[in-house]
Coordinates of C-alpha atoms in Angstrom, one line a residue:
Chain A
M429 CA -40.8 106.0 -42.2
K430 CA -40.8 109.9 -42.9
N431 CA -39.7 110.7 -39.4
W432 CA -36.8 108.3 -39.2
P433 CA -33.6 109.7 -38.0
W434 CA -31.8 108.7 -41.2
A435 CA -28.7 110.7 -40.5
I436 CA -28.2 109.2 -37.0
L437 CA -28.5 105.6 -38.4
A438 CA -25.5 106.2 -40.9
P439 CA -23.1 104.5 -38.5
A440 CA -25.0 101.3 -38.6
F441 CA -25.2 101.3 -42.4
I442 CA -21.6 102.3 -42.6
F443 CA -20.6 99.5 -40.2
V444 CA -22.5 96.9 -42.3
L445 CA -21.0 98.3 -45.6
I446 CA -17.5 98.3 -44.1
G447 CA -17.9 94.8 -42.7
I448 CA -19.1 93.5 -46.2
F449 CA -16.3 95.3 -48.3
S450 CA -13.5 95.1 -45.7
P451 CA -11.0 93.3 -47.7
W452 CA -11.0 95.9 -50.4
L453 CA -10.9 98.8 -48.0
M454 CA -7.9 97.8 -45.9
T455 CA -4.6 99.5 -46.7
H456 CA -2.4 97.0 -45.1
D457 CA -2.6 93.3 -43.8
P458 CA -4.2 93.8 -40.4
A459 CA -1.9 91.0 -39.0
A460 CA 1.3 92.3 -40.6
Q461 CA 3.8 93.5 -38.0
D462 CA 6.2 96.4 -38.8
Y463 CA 9.0 96.8 -36.2
A464 CA 10.2 100.0 -37.9
A465 CA 7.0 101.7 -37.0
L466 CA 5.9 100.8 -33.5
L467 CA 3.2 102.9 -31.6
E468 CA 3.3 105.6 -34.4
G469 CA 0.8 108.4 -34.5
P470 CA -1.5 109.1 -37.4
G471 CA 0.3 109.7 -40.7
W472 CA 0.4 109.0 -44.4
A473 CA 1.9 105.7 -44.2
H474 CA -0.5 104.6 -41.5
W475 CA -3.7 106.7 -41.5
L476 CA -4.5 105.9 -37.9
G477 CA -1.1 105.0 -36.6
T478 CA 0.2 101.7 -35.5
D479 CA 0.0 99.6 -32.4
Y480 CA 2.7 98.1 -30.2
L481 CA 3.4 95.4 -32.9
G482 CA 3.5 98.0 -35.7
R483 CA 0.1 96.7 -37.0
D484 CA -1.8 99.3 -39.1
M485 CA -4.6 100.6 -36.9
F486 CA -6.9 101.8 -39.8
S487 CA -6.9 98.2 -41.3
R488 CA -7.5 96.6 -37.9
I489 CA -10.4 98.9 -37.3
I490 CA -11.8 97.9 -40.8
G491 CA -11.1 94.2 -40.3
G492 CA -12.6 94.3 -36.7
A493 CA -15.9 95.6 -38.3
R494 CA -16.1 92.5 -40.3
T495 CA -15.3 90.3 -37.3
S496 CA -18.0 91.8 -35.2
L497 CA -20.6 91.8 -38.0
V498 CA -20.2 88.3 -39.1
A499 CA -20.4 87.0 -35.5
M500 CA -23.3 89.3 -34.8
V501 CA -25.4 88.1 -37.7
F502 CA -24.6 84.4 -37.0
V503 CA -25.6 84.7 -33.4
L504 CA -28.7 86.9 -34.1
V505 CA -30.1 84.7 -36.8
A506 CA -29.3 81.4 -34.8
A507 CA -30.8 82.8 -31.5
L508 CA -33.8 84.1 -33.2
A509 CA -34.4 80.9 -35.0
I510 CA -34.0 78.7 -31.9
G511 CA -36.0 81.1 -29.9
V512 CA -38.9 81.3 -32.3
V513 CA -39.1 77.6 -32.8
I514 CA -39.0 76.7 -29.1
G515 CA -41.1 79.5 -27.9
S516 CA -43.7 79.1 -30.6
F517 CA -43.9 75.4 -30.0
A518 CA -44.3 75.9 -26.3
G519 CA -47.1 78.5 -26.9
Y520 CA -48.8 76.5 -29.6
V521 CA -48.9 73.1 -28.0
G522 CA -49.7 74.2 -24.4
G523 CA -50.1 71.9 -21.5
K524 CA -47.3 70.0 -19.9
T525 CA -45.0 70.6 -22.8
E526 CA -45.4 74.2 -22.5
L527 CA -44.7 74.0 -18.7
V528 CA -41.5 72.2 -19.2
L529 CA -40.2 74.6 -21.9
I530 CA -41.2 77.6 -19.9
S531 CA -39.2 76.2 -17.0
V532 CA -36.2 75.8 -19.3
I533 CA -36.5 79.2 -20.6
D534 CA -36.8 80.6 -17.1
I535 CA -33.7 78.8 -15.9
A536 CA -31.8 80.1 -19.0
L537 CA -32.9 83.5 -17.8
A538 CA -31.8 83.0 -14.3
L539 CA -28.4 84.6 -15.1
P540 CA -27.4 87.6 -17.4
S541 CA -26.8 86.4 -20.9
L542 CA -23.2 87.5 -20.8
V543 CA -22.4 85.6 -17.7
I544 CA -23.7 82.4 -19.2
A545 CA -21.7 83.1 -22.4
L546 CA -18.7 83.5 -20.3
A547 CA -19.2 80.3 -18.4
L548 CA -19.7 78.5 -21.8
M549 CA -16.4 79.9 -23.0
G550 CA -15.0 78.3 -20.0
V551 CA -16.6 75.0 -20.7
F552 CA -15.6 75.0 -24.3
S553 CA -12.0 75.6 -23.3
G554 CA -11.8 71.9 -22.5
A555 CA -10.0 69.5 -24.8
N556 CA -13.1 67.9 -26.0
F557 CA -14.1 71.1 -27.9
D558 CA -10.6 71.6 -29.7
W559 CA -12.4 71.1 -33.1
M560 CA -14.0 74.3 -32.8
S561 CA -12.0 77.4 -33.5
D562 CA -12.2 80.2 -30.8
Y563 CA -14.3 82.3 -33.2
W564 CA -16.9 79.5 -33.4
K565 CA -16.8 78.8 -29.7
M566 CA -17.7 82.4 -29.2
I567 CA -20.6 82.2 -31.6
V568 CA -21.9 79.1 -30.1
A569 CA -21.7 80.4 -26.6
L570 CA -23.4 83.6 -27.4
T571 CA -26.1 81.8 -29.3
M572 CA -26.8 79.4 -26.3
A573 CA -26.9 82.5 -24.0
W574 CA -29.0 84.5 -26.2
W575 CA -32.1 82.5 -27.5
A576 CA -34.1 82.5 -24.3
N577 CA -35.3 86.1 -24.6
Y578 CA -36.6 85.3 -28.1
A579 CA -38.2 82.1 -26.9
R580 CA -40.0 84.0 -24.1
M581 CA -41.4 86.6 -26.5
S582 CA -42.5 84.3 -29.2
R583 CA -44.4 82.3 -26.8
A584 CA -46.2 85.3 -25.4
V585 CA -47.2 86.3 -28.9
V586 CA -48.5 82.9 -29.7
V587 CA -50.4 82.6 -26.7
A588 CA -52.1 85.9 -27.5
E589 CA -52.8 85.3 -31.0
L590 CA -54.4 81.9 -30.4
Q591 CA -57.1 83.6 -28.5
Q592 CA -58.2 85.6 -31.5
P593 CA -61.4 84.7 -33.2
Y594 CA -60.1 84.4 -36.6
I595 CA -57.9 81.5 -35.5
E596 CA -61.0 79.7 -34.5
A597 CA -62.6 80.6 -37.8
A598 CA -59.6 79.1 -39.7
R599 CA -59.9 76.0 -37.6
V600 CA -63.6 75.6 -38.3
M601 CA -62.7 76.1 -41.9
G602 CA -60.7 72.9 -41.6
A603 CA -57.2 74.6 -41.7
S604 CA -54.3 72.4 -40.5
H605 CA -52.1 73.2 -37.6
I606 CA -49.1 73.9 -39.9
W607 CA -51.3 76.2 -42.0
I608 CA -52.7 78.2 -39.1
F609 CA -49.2 78.5 -37.5
T610 CA -47.3 79.5 -40.6
R611 CA -50.0 81.6 -42.3
H612 CA -51.5 83.3 -39.3
I613 CA -49.3 83.2 -36.2
L614 CA -45.7 83.2 -37.5
P615 CA -46.0 86.6 -39.0
H616 CA -47.1 88.0 -35.8
V617 CA -44.3 86.4 -33.9
L618 CA -41.6 87.5 -36.4
G619 CA -42.9 91.0 -36.5
L620 CA -42.3 91.6 -32.9
V621 CA -39.2 89.4 -32.6
V622 CA -37.4 91.0 -35.6
V623 CA -38.1 94.4 -34.2
Y624 CA -36.6 93.4 -30.9
A625 CA -33.6 91.9 -32.7
S626 CA -32.8 95.1 -34.4
A627 CA -32.5 96.7 -30.9
D628 CA -30.7 93.7 -29.7
A629 CA -27.9 94.0 -32.4
G630 CA -26.3 96.7 -30.5
A631 CA -26.2 94.7 -27.2
L632 CA -24.7 91.8 -29.2
V633 CA -21.9 93.8 -30.7
L634 CA -21.2 95.0 -27.2
A635 CA -21.2 91.4 -25.9
I636 CA -18.7 90.2 -28.5
A637 CA -16.4 93.0 -27.7
T638 CA -16.7 92.4 -24.0
L639 CA -15.8 88.8 -24.4
S640 CA -12.8 89.7 -26.4
F641 CA -11.9 92.4 -23.8
L642 CA -11.9 89.8 -21.2
G643 CA -9.6 87.6 -23.2
L644 CA -12.4 85.1 -23.8
G645 CA -13.5 85.8 -27.3
V646 CA -11.7 86.1 -30.6
A647 CA -8.1 84.7 -30.7
P648 CA -5.4 87.2 -31.2
P649 CA -4.4 87.4 -34.9
T650 CA -8.0 88.3 -35.8
P651 CA -8.7 92.0 -35.5
E652 CA -11.4 92.7 -32.9
W653 CA -12.4 96.0 -31.3
G654 CA -12.6 94.8 -27.7
Q655 CA -9.2 93.1 -28.0
M656 CA -7.6 96.1 -29.7
L657 CA -8.9 98.1 -26.7
V658 CA -7.5 95.9 -24.1
D659 CA -4.2 95.7 -25.9
G660 CA -4.0 99.5 -26.1
M661 CA -4.6 99.7 -22.4
S662 CA -0.9 98.8 -21.8
Y663 CA 0.2 101.6 -23.9
I664 CA -2.2 104.4 -22.7
E665 CA 0.7 106.7 -21.6
E666 CA 2.5 106.5 -25.1
N667 CA -0.5 106.5 -27.4
A668 CA -4.0 106.9 -26.0
A669 CA -5.4 106.8 -29.6
L670 CA -5.0 102.9 -29.4
V671 CA -7.7 102.9 -26.9
I672 CA -9.9 105.8 -28.0
I673 CA -10.2 104.8 -31.7
P674 CA -11.7 101.2 -31.2
G675 CA -13.8 102.5 -28.4
L676 CA -15.2 105.3 -30.3
A677 CA -15.9 102.9 -33.3
L678 CA -17.7 100.5 -31.0
T679 CA -19.7 103.2 -29.3
A680 CA -20.8 104.7 -32.6
V681 CA -22.1 101.4 -33.8
V682 CA -23.9 100.5 -30.6
V683 CA -25.5 104.0 -30.5
S684 CA -26.6 103.7 -34.0
F685 CA -28.2 100.1 -33.5
N686 CA -30.0 101.4 -30.3
L687 CA -31.5 104.2 -32.2
L688 CA -32.4 101.8 -35.1
G689 CA -34.3 99.7 -32.5
E690 CA -35.9 102.8 -31.0
A691 CA -37.0 104.1 -34.3
F692 CA -38.5 100.5 -35.2
A693 CA -40.3 100.5 -31.9
L694 CA -41.9 103.8 -32.3
Q695 CA -43.1 102.7 -35.8
K696 CA -44.3 99.2 -35.4
V697 CA -44.7 97.9 -31.9
P698 CA -48.0 98.1 -30.2
R699 CA -48.5 101.1 -28.0
A700 CA -48.1 99.1 -24.7
V701 CA -44.6 98.1 -25.7
R702 CA -43.6 101.5 -27.1
G703 CA -41.1 103.4 -24.9
R704 CA -40.5 100.3 -22.8
L705 CA -37.9 98.9 -25.1
L706 CA -35.4 99.9 -22.6
S707 CA -34.2 96.6 -21.2
R708 CA -34.7 93.2 -22.5
K709 CA -36.5 92.0 -19.4
K710 CA -38.8 94.9 -19.6
A711 CA -39.5 94.4 -23.3
A712 CA -40.3 90.7 -22.7
R713 CA -42.6 91.6 -19.9
A714 CA -44.4 94.2 -22.0
A715 CA -45.0 91.6 -24.7
E716 CA -46.6 89.4 -22.0
E717 CA -48.5 92.5 -20.8
V718 CA -49.9 92.8 -24.4
A719 CA -50.7 89.1 -24.4
R720 CA -52.5 89.2 -21.2
K721 CA -54.6 92.2 -22.2
V722 CA -55.7 90.5 -25.4
V723 CA -56.6 87.5 -23.4
E724 CA -58.7 89.4 -21.0
A725 CA -60.4 91.4 -23.6
Chain B
M1393 CA -51.3 87.6 0.3
Q1394 CA -49.2 85.3 2.5
R1395 CA -49.8 82.4 0.2
M1396 CA -48.7 84.5 -2.8
F1397 CA -45.5 85.4 -0.9
M1398 CA -44.7 81.9 0.0
R1399 CA -45.4 80.7 -3.6
R1400 CA -42.8 83.3 -5.0
V1401 CA -40.2 82.3 -2.4
G1402 CA -40.7 78.6 -3.3
L1403 CA -40.4 79.3 -6.9
A1404 CA -37.3 81.3 -6.5
L1405 CA -35.8 78.4 -4.4
L1406 CA -36.8 75.9 -7.1
L1407 CA -35.3 78.2 -9.8
M1408 CA -31.9 78.3 -7.8
L1409 CA -31.9 74.6 -7.5
A1410 CA -32.5 74.0 -11.2
A1411 CA -30.0 76.6 -12.3
T1412 CA -27.1 75.3 -10.1
A1413 CA -28.0 71.8 -11.2
L1414 CA -27.8 73.0 -14.9
T1415 CA -24.6 74.8 -14.3
F1416 CA -23.2 71.8 -12.4
W1417 CA -24.0 69.6 -15.3
L1418 CA -22.4 71.9 -17.8
V1419 CA -19.4 72.6 -15.8
T1420 CA -18.6 69.0 -14.8
A1421 CA -19.4 67.8 -18.3
A1422 CA -16.6 70.1 -19.3
P1423 CA -13.9 67.8 -20.2
G1424 CA -11.1 69.6 -18.4
N1425 CA -11.1 66.5 -16.2
V1426 CA -10.7 67.8 -12.6
A1427 CA -8.9 64.6 -11.6
A1428 CA -6.2 65.2 -14.2
L1429 CA -5.7 68.9 -13.2
I1430 CA -5.5 67.9 -9.5
A1431 CA -2.9 65.3 -10.3
E1432 CA -0.9 67.8 -12.3
R1433 CA -0.9 70.2 -9.4
A1434 CA 0.3 67.5 -7.0
A1435 CA 2.9 65.8 -9.2
G1436 CA 3.7 68.2 -11.8
A1437 CA 4.2 66.7 -15.3
G1438 CA 4.9 63.2 -13.6
A1439 CA 1.2 62.5 -13.1
D1440 CA 0.2 59.1 -14.6
G1441 CA -3.0 57.4 -15.5
E1442 CA -2.9 55.4 -12.3
M1443 CA -2.7 58.5 -10.1
I1444 CA -5.4 60.2 -11.9
A1445 CA -7.7 57.2 -11.7
K1446 CA -7.0 57.1 -7.9
I1447 CA -7.8 60.7 -7.4
A1448 CA -10.9 60.4 -9.5
D1449 CA -12.0 57.5 -7.4
D1450 CA -11.2 59.2 -4.1
L1451 CA -13.2 62.3 -5.0
G1452 CA -16.1 60.1 -6.4
L1453 CA -15.7 61.5 -9.8
N1454 CA -16.8 58.4 -11.3
D1455 CA -20.2 58.3 -9.6
P1456 CA -23.3 59.2 -11.6
L1457 CA -24.1 62.8 -12.1
P1458 CA -27.3 63.2 -9.9
L1459 CA -25.4 61.6 -6.9
R1460 CA -22.5 64.0 -7.3
Y1461 CA -24.9 67.0 -7.6
A1462 CA -26.6 65.9 -4.4
R1463 CA -23.2 65.6 -2.7
W1464 CA -22.1 69.0 -4.1
L1465 CA -25.4 70.4 -3.0
G1466 CA -25.1 69.2 0.6
D1467 CA -21.7 70.5 0.9
A1468 CA -22.7 73.9 -0.5
L1469 CA -25.6 74.2 1.9
T1470 CA -23.2 74.0 4.8
G1471 CA -20.9 76.5 3.1
D1472 CA -18.4 74.2 1.6
F1473 CA -17.8 75.1 -2.0
G1474 CA -14.7 73.0 -2.5
I1475 CA -11.2 74.0 -3.0
S1476 CA -10.1 76.3 -5.9
L1477 CA -8.1 74.4 -8.4
R1478 CA -6.2 77.6 -9.3
T1479 CA -5.3 79.2 -5.9
G1480 CA -5.5 75.9 -3.9
K1481 CA -7.6 77.8 -1.2
P1482 CA -11.1 76.8 0.0
M1483 CA -13.7 78.7 -1.9
A1484 CA -15.3 79.9 1.3
E1485 CA -12.0 81.7 2.2
E1486 CA -11.7 83.2 -1.3
F1487 CA -15.3 84.4 -1.2
G1488 CA -14.8 85.8 2.3
E1489 CA -11.9 88.0 0.9
R1490 CA -13.4 89.0 -2.3
I1491 CA -17.2 89.5 -1.7
P1492 CA -16.8 92.7 0.4
M1493 CA -14.9 94.3 -2.5
T1494 CA -17.6 93.3 -5.1
L1495 CA -20.3 94.4 -2.8
A1496 CA -18.7 97.8 -2.1
L1497 CA -18.5 98.1 -6.0
L1498 CA -22.2 97.2 -6.4
T1499 CA -23.5 99.2 -3.5
G1500 CA -21.6 102.4 -4.5
G1501 CA -22.6 102.0 -8.2
G1502 CA -26.2 101.3 -7.2
V1503 CA -26.5 104.4 -5.1
L1504 CA -24.8 106.6 -7.7
A1505 CA -27.2 105.0 -10.4
L1506 CA -30.2 105.8 -8.2
V1507 CA -29.2 109.4 -7.6
L1508 CA -28.1 110.2 -11.3
S1509 CA -31.1 108.5 -12.7
L1510 CA -33.8 110.3 -10.6
A1511 CA -31.9 113.6 -11.1
M1512 CA -31.7 113.3 -14.8
G1513 CA -35.2 111.8 -15.3
I1514 CA -36.9 114.5 -13.1
A1515 CA -34.9 117.3 -14.7
G1516 CA -35.8 115.9 -18.1
A1517 CA -39.6 115.8 -17.3
A1518 CA -39.5 119.3 -15.7
S1519 CA -38.0 120.8 -18.9
N1520 CA -40.5 118.6 -21.0
G1521 CA -39.3 118.8 -24.5
G1522 CA -36.9 121.8 -24.0
G1523 CA -33.2 122.0 -24.3
I1524 CA -32.3 120.3 -21.1
D1525 CA -34.7 117.4 -22.0
R1526 CA -33.0 116.8 -25.2
V1527 CA -29.6 117.1 -23.9
L1528 CA -30.4 114.6 -21.2
H1529 CA -32.1 112.2 -23.6
G1530 CA -29.0 112.3 -25.8
M1531 CA -26.7 111.6 -22.8
A1532 CA -29.0 108.8 -21.6
L1533 CA -28.7 107.3 -25.1
V1534 CA -24.9 107.5 -25.2
G1535 CA -24.6 106.3 -21.6
A1536 CA -26.6 103.2 -22.5
S1537 CA -24.6 102.5 -25.6
T1538 CA -21.0 103.1 -24.4
P1539 CA -19.3 99.8 -23.5
N1540 CA -18.3 100.0 -19.8
F1541 CA -14.7 99.0 -20.4
F1542 CA -14.4 102.0 -22.8
V1543 CA -15.8 104.2 -20.1
A1544 CA -13.4 102.8 -17.6
A1545 CA -10.5 103.3 -20.1
M1546 CA -11.5 106.9 -20.8
L1547 CA -11.7 107.7 -17.1
V1548 CA -8.3 106.3 -16.6
I1549 CA -6.9 108.2 -19.6
V1550 CA -8.5 111.5 -18.6
F1551 CA -8.2 111.4 -14.8
S1552 CA -5.1 109.2 -14.3
V1553 CA -2.8 109.8 -17.2
W1554 CA -3.6 113.3 -18.4
L1555 CA -4.7 115.0 -15.2
G1556 CA -2.9 112.6 -12.7
W1557 CA -5.7 113.0 -10.0
V1558 CA -6.1 109.3 -9.2
P1559 CA -3.9 106.2 -9.4
T1560 CA -4.5 104.0 -12.4
F1561 CA -4.5 100.8 -10.4
G1562 CA -6.0 99.4 -7.1
V1563 CA -7.9 101.3 -4.4
S1564 CA -6.6 103.8 -1.8
G1565 CA -8.9 106.1 -0.3
L1566 CA -12.3 107.3 -1.5
T1567 CA -11.1 109.0 -4.7
S1568 CA -9.8 105.8 -6.3
W1569 CA -13.4 104.2 -5.7
L1570 CA -14.9 107.0 -7.7
L1571 CA -13.7 105.9 -11.2
P1572 CA -15.0 102.3 -10.7
W1573 CA -18.3 103.6 -9.3
I1574 CA -18.9 106.0 -12.1
T1575 CA -18.0 103.3 -14.7
I1576 CA -20.4 100.8 -13.2
A1577 CA -23.2 103.3 -12.6
L1578 CA -23.3 104.9 -16.1
F1579 CA -25.2 102.2 -17.9
P1580 CA -27.8 101.6 -15.3
A1581 CA -28.2 105.3 -14.6
S1582 CA -28.8 106.0 -18.3
V1583 CA -31.5 103.3 -18.6
L1584 CA -33.1 104.2 -15.4
A1585 CA -33.2 107.9 -16.3
R1586 CA -35.2 107.0 -19.4
V1587 CA -37.6 104.9 -17.4
V1588 CA -38.2 107.9 -15.0
R1589 CA -38.6 110.3 -17.9
V1590 CA -41.0 108.2 -20.0
N1591 CA -43.2 107.1 -17.1
L1592 CA -43.4 110.5 -15.6
Q1593 CA -44.5 111.9 -19.1
D1594 CA -47.1 109.1 -19.1
T1595 CA -48.3 109.9 -15.6
M1596 CA -48.5 113.7 -16.2
S1597 CA -51.2 113.1 -18.8
R1598 CA -53.4 111.2 -16.4
P1599 CA -56.7 112.8 -15.1
F1600 CA -55.2 113.2 -11.4
A1601 CA -52.3 115.3 -12.8
T1602 CA -54.8 117.5 -14.5
T1603 CA -56.7 117.8 -11.4
G1604 CA -53.5 119.0 -9.7
F1605 CA -53.0 121.6 -12.3
A1606 CA -56.7 122.7 -12.0
K1607 CA -56.2 123.2 -8.2
G1608 CA -53.5 125.6 -9.0
L1609 CA -50.5 123.5 -8.2
T1610 CA -47.2 124.4 -10.0
R1611 CA -45.8 122.0 -12.7
G1612 CA -42.9 121.1 -10.3
A1613 CA -45.5 120.3 -7.4
V1614 CA -47.6 118.2 -9.6
L1615 CA -44.4 116.4 -10.9
L1616 CA -43.0 115.7 -7.5
R1617 CA -46.2 115.1 -5.4
E1618 CA -48.6 113.6 -7.8
A1619 CA -46.6 111.8 -10.5
L1620 CA -43.4 110.8 -8.9
P1621 CA -44.9 108.3 -6.5
N1622 CA -46.8 106.5 -9.4
I1623 CA -43.5 105.6 -11.1
A1624 CA -42.2 103.6 -8.2
I1625 CA -43.1 100.2 -9.5
P1626 CA -41.7 100.5 -13.1
Y1627 CA -38.7 102.1 -11.5
M1628 CA -38.2 99.3 -8.9
T1629 CA -38.6 96.6 -11.5
T1630 CA -36.0 98.1 -13.8
F1631 CA -33.7 99.0 -11.0
G1632 CA -33.7 95.4 -9.9
A1633 CA -32.9 94.2 -13.4
Q1634 CA -30.2 96.7 -13.8
F1635 CA -28.7 96.0 -10.4
T1636 CA -28.2 92.3 -11.3
L1637 CA -26.7 93.3 -14.6
M1638 CA -24.1 95.4 -12.6
I1639 CA -22.4 92.0 -12.0
I1640 CA -21.2 92.4 -15.7
G1641 CA -20.0 95.8 -14.9
A1642 CA -18.3 94.5 -11.7
I1643 CA -16.5 91.8 -13.8
V1644 CA -15.2 94.4 -16.3
V1645 CA -14.3 97.1 -13.6
E1646 CA -12.3 94.6 -11.4
R1647 CA -10.3 93.6 -14.4
V1648 CA -9.6 97.2 -15.7
F1649 CA -8.7 98.8 -12.2
G1650 CA -7.1 95.5 -10.9
L1651 CA -9.4 95.0 -8.0
N1652 CA -9.6 91.6 -6.3
G1653 CA -13.3 90.9 -6.4
V1654 CA -15.6 88.0 -7.3
G1655 CA -15.8 89.0 -10.9
A1656 CA -12.0 89.0 -11.4
F1657 CA -11.9 85.6 -9.7
F1658 CA -14.6 84.4 -12.1
I1659 CA -12.7 85.4 -15.2
E1660 CA -9.4 83.8 -13.9
A1661 CA -11.3 80.6 -13.1
I1662 CA -12.5 80.4 -16.6
R1663 CA -9.0 81.1 -18.1
F1664 CA -7.3 78.5 -15.9
R1665 CA -10.1 75.9 -16.2
D1666 CA -10.8 76.0 -12.4
F1667 CA -14.1 74.2 -12.7
I1668 CA -14.7 74.1 -9.0
G1669 CA -14.1 77.9 -8.7
M1670 CA -16.3 78.4 -11.8
Q1671 CA -19.2 76.4 -10.3
A1672 CA -18.9 78.1 -6.9
T1673 CA -18.9 81.6 -8.5
L1674 CA -21.9 80.7 -10.8
T1675 CA -23.7 79.5 -7.7
L1676 CA -23.1 82.8 -6.0
F1677 CA -24.3 84.7 -9.2
V1678 CA -27.4 82.6 -9.4
V1679 CA -28.3 83.2 -5.7
F1680 CA -27.6 87.0 -6.1
F1681 CA -29.6 87.2 -9.3
V1682 CA -32.6 85.2 -8.2
S1683 CA -32.9 86.8 -4.8
I1684 CA -32.6 90.2 -6.2
N1685 CA -35.5 89.5 -8.7
L1686 CA -37.4 87.9 -5.7
I1687 CA -37.0 91.0 -3.4
V1688 CA -38.1 93.4 -6.3
D1689 CA -41.2 91.2 -6.9
L1690 CA -42.1 91.1 -3.3
L1691 CA -41.6 94.9 -2.9
A1692 CA -43.8 95.4 -5.9
M1693 CA -46.5 93.2 -4.4
L1694 CA -46.3 95.2 -1.2
A1695 CA -46.5 98.5 -3.1
D1696 CA -49.2 97.5 -5.5
P1697 CA -52.3 95.5 -4.2
R1698 CA -53.2 94.7 -7.9
L1699 CA -50.1 92.4 -8.2
R1700 CA -51.2 90.4 -5.1
R1701 CA -54.2 88.9 -6.9
P1702 CA -53.4 85.6 -8.4
R1703 CA -53.5 86.1 -12.1
K1704 CA -54.9 84.0 -14.8
A1705 CA -52.2 82.2 -16.9

């Protein structure tokens, strides 16, 4: 922990703090329109200026932090839980069940997660899903697109761990499956998966913003960075700050989360995985690689 | 060897089949009700229940799902992906017009990513911990973290609005392709540059590299002649993954620059509940994604004999 790049992780911490305390930090109502102050530059009344409806940019950036943070936490926790349960179950039970579940995981990974999320947003636009707000549609779509990677990694870890002699020892001692799984295997699974999730948080913030940028995420009155950016695109000649400010906020947060993931990886993940936490697919493969090595040893 | 090849191809085909079946189920289960949408197109607001029922019957929308999928698959295999509910044109025609645009985006972006990543990775490894290395590391990190729509927006702001060098919209001539290509290439180039850098460093500490130094080769010679060929497989694998992810880049870029590609069509299909268009585009994506992965796997098997051995589960 000594060599951690604490300073550079500041944006992630600030992002989380701002997200939590956003209602007390906003100087204006982020949805309030002020037609006397359209597209204004930074000033005393509006610290970061106003957008094309005269809404306060500073308050919208602060509000957008909360929108992203809440969605990200929901998706990450849900995807992780689903992935760990399905992946661990597949790995622990083995046999035909495992084969079926692996096939399902492979199918879910046959398209990039964001494309799946986009398609699901299309599916959810049907009348049968009107009971969900757009915000929840986005969270559900992203969760359904995101769990498969976690399932794949969890399974690899479980399979590797099951080969260890101490598992057999536990079994000989009469430990139940539940006991072996929760006491011995689950900690290993969570160890790797949580590390991966911390690196994944950045990708998720990006995905949320991309969905909104494409007009398929959070609905208009709610402040969201990707949406602020696309709104600002129509006014780049008058006030480019409308695009630059949310873009910079987004980039700072993603850089910070990616660094957090890298720092975690260098500290905790086995050497074989180290330095390979570059892409999700690669990371999953590396985990399997570790698993295979353990099996062969 | 040949059996391994055939096995991979067979698995890939199976995966395509399963993935299209899943998307078919999802998209048709979507309660937009295709029949109602078609009736609305034909008769405006005057579409009544009877008409909708007749259309549903004519199109066989009341048949069981497996039958409908089989019928769809049969049509799709002969190149008939149905008629877009949004534009009213056959999907094959839509694709014919739009695929070249998206392919041009992906190819240009892919080449640019290849060149940039190799240059950055090798330069970083050559400088090994020096100033250039650190700057390149920082650049790669920022490049891999900047949203591609923000990159596109910044390029437009700087080169179109401030400098006025290129038009903000559409494509005319080579210069207008540059901004989309840079946008789409930045993320994969950054990720790949790190793959090159990390793997080169790893390889440089292997015994054969030491032998190279002992023979009196310069660092550059060892780097290029001894180390570089060894990173081919990790590079290829990651390049394949990144190339498929460029689909997302294409979707964003086509929207920002107003290009009429497949990605833009996909987004419009989603917004207008054009489920036939959605299914056709998703199928195209699945085929693209699975084939690229397959090609990368086969190439890796060709390059590395160790991968040809059937491995234990």
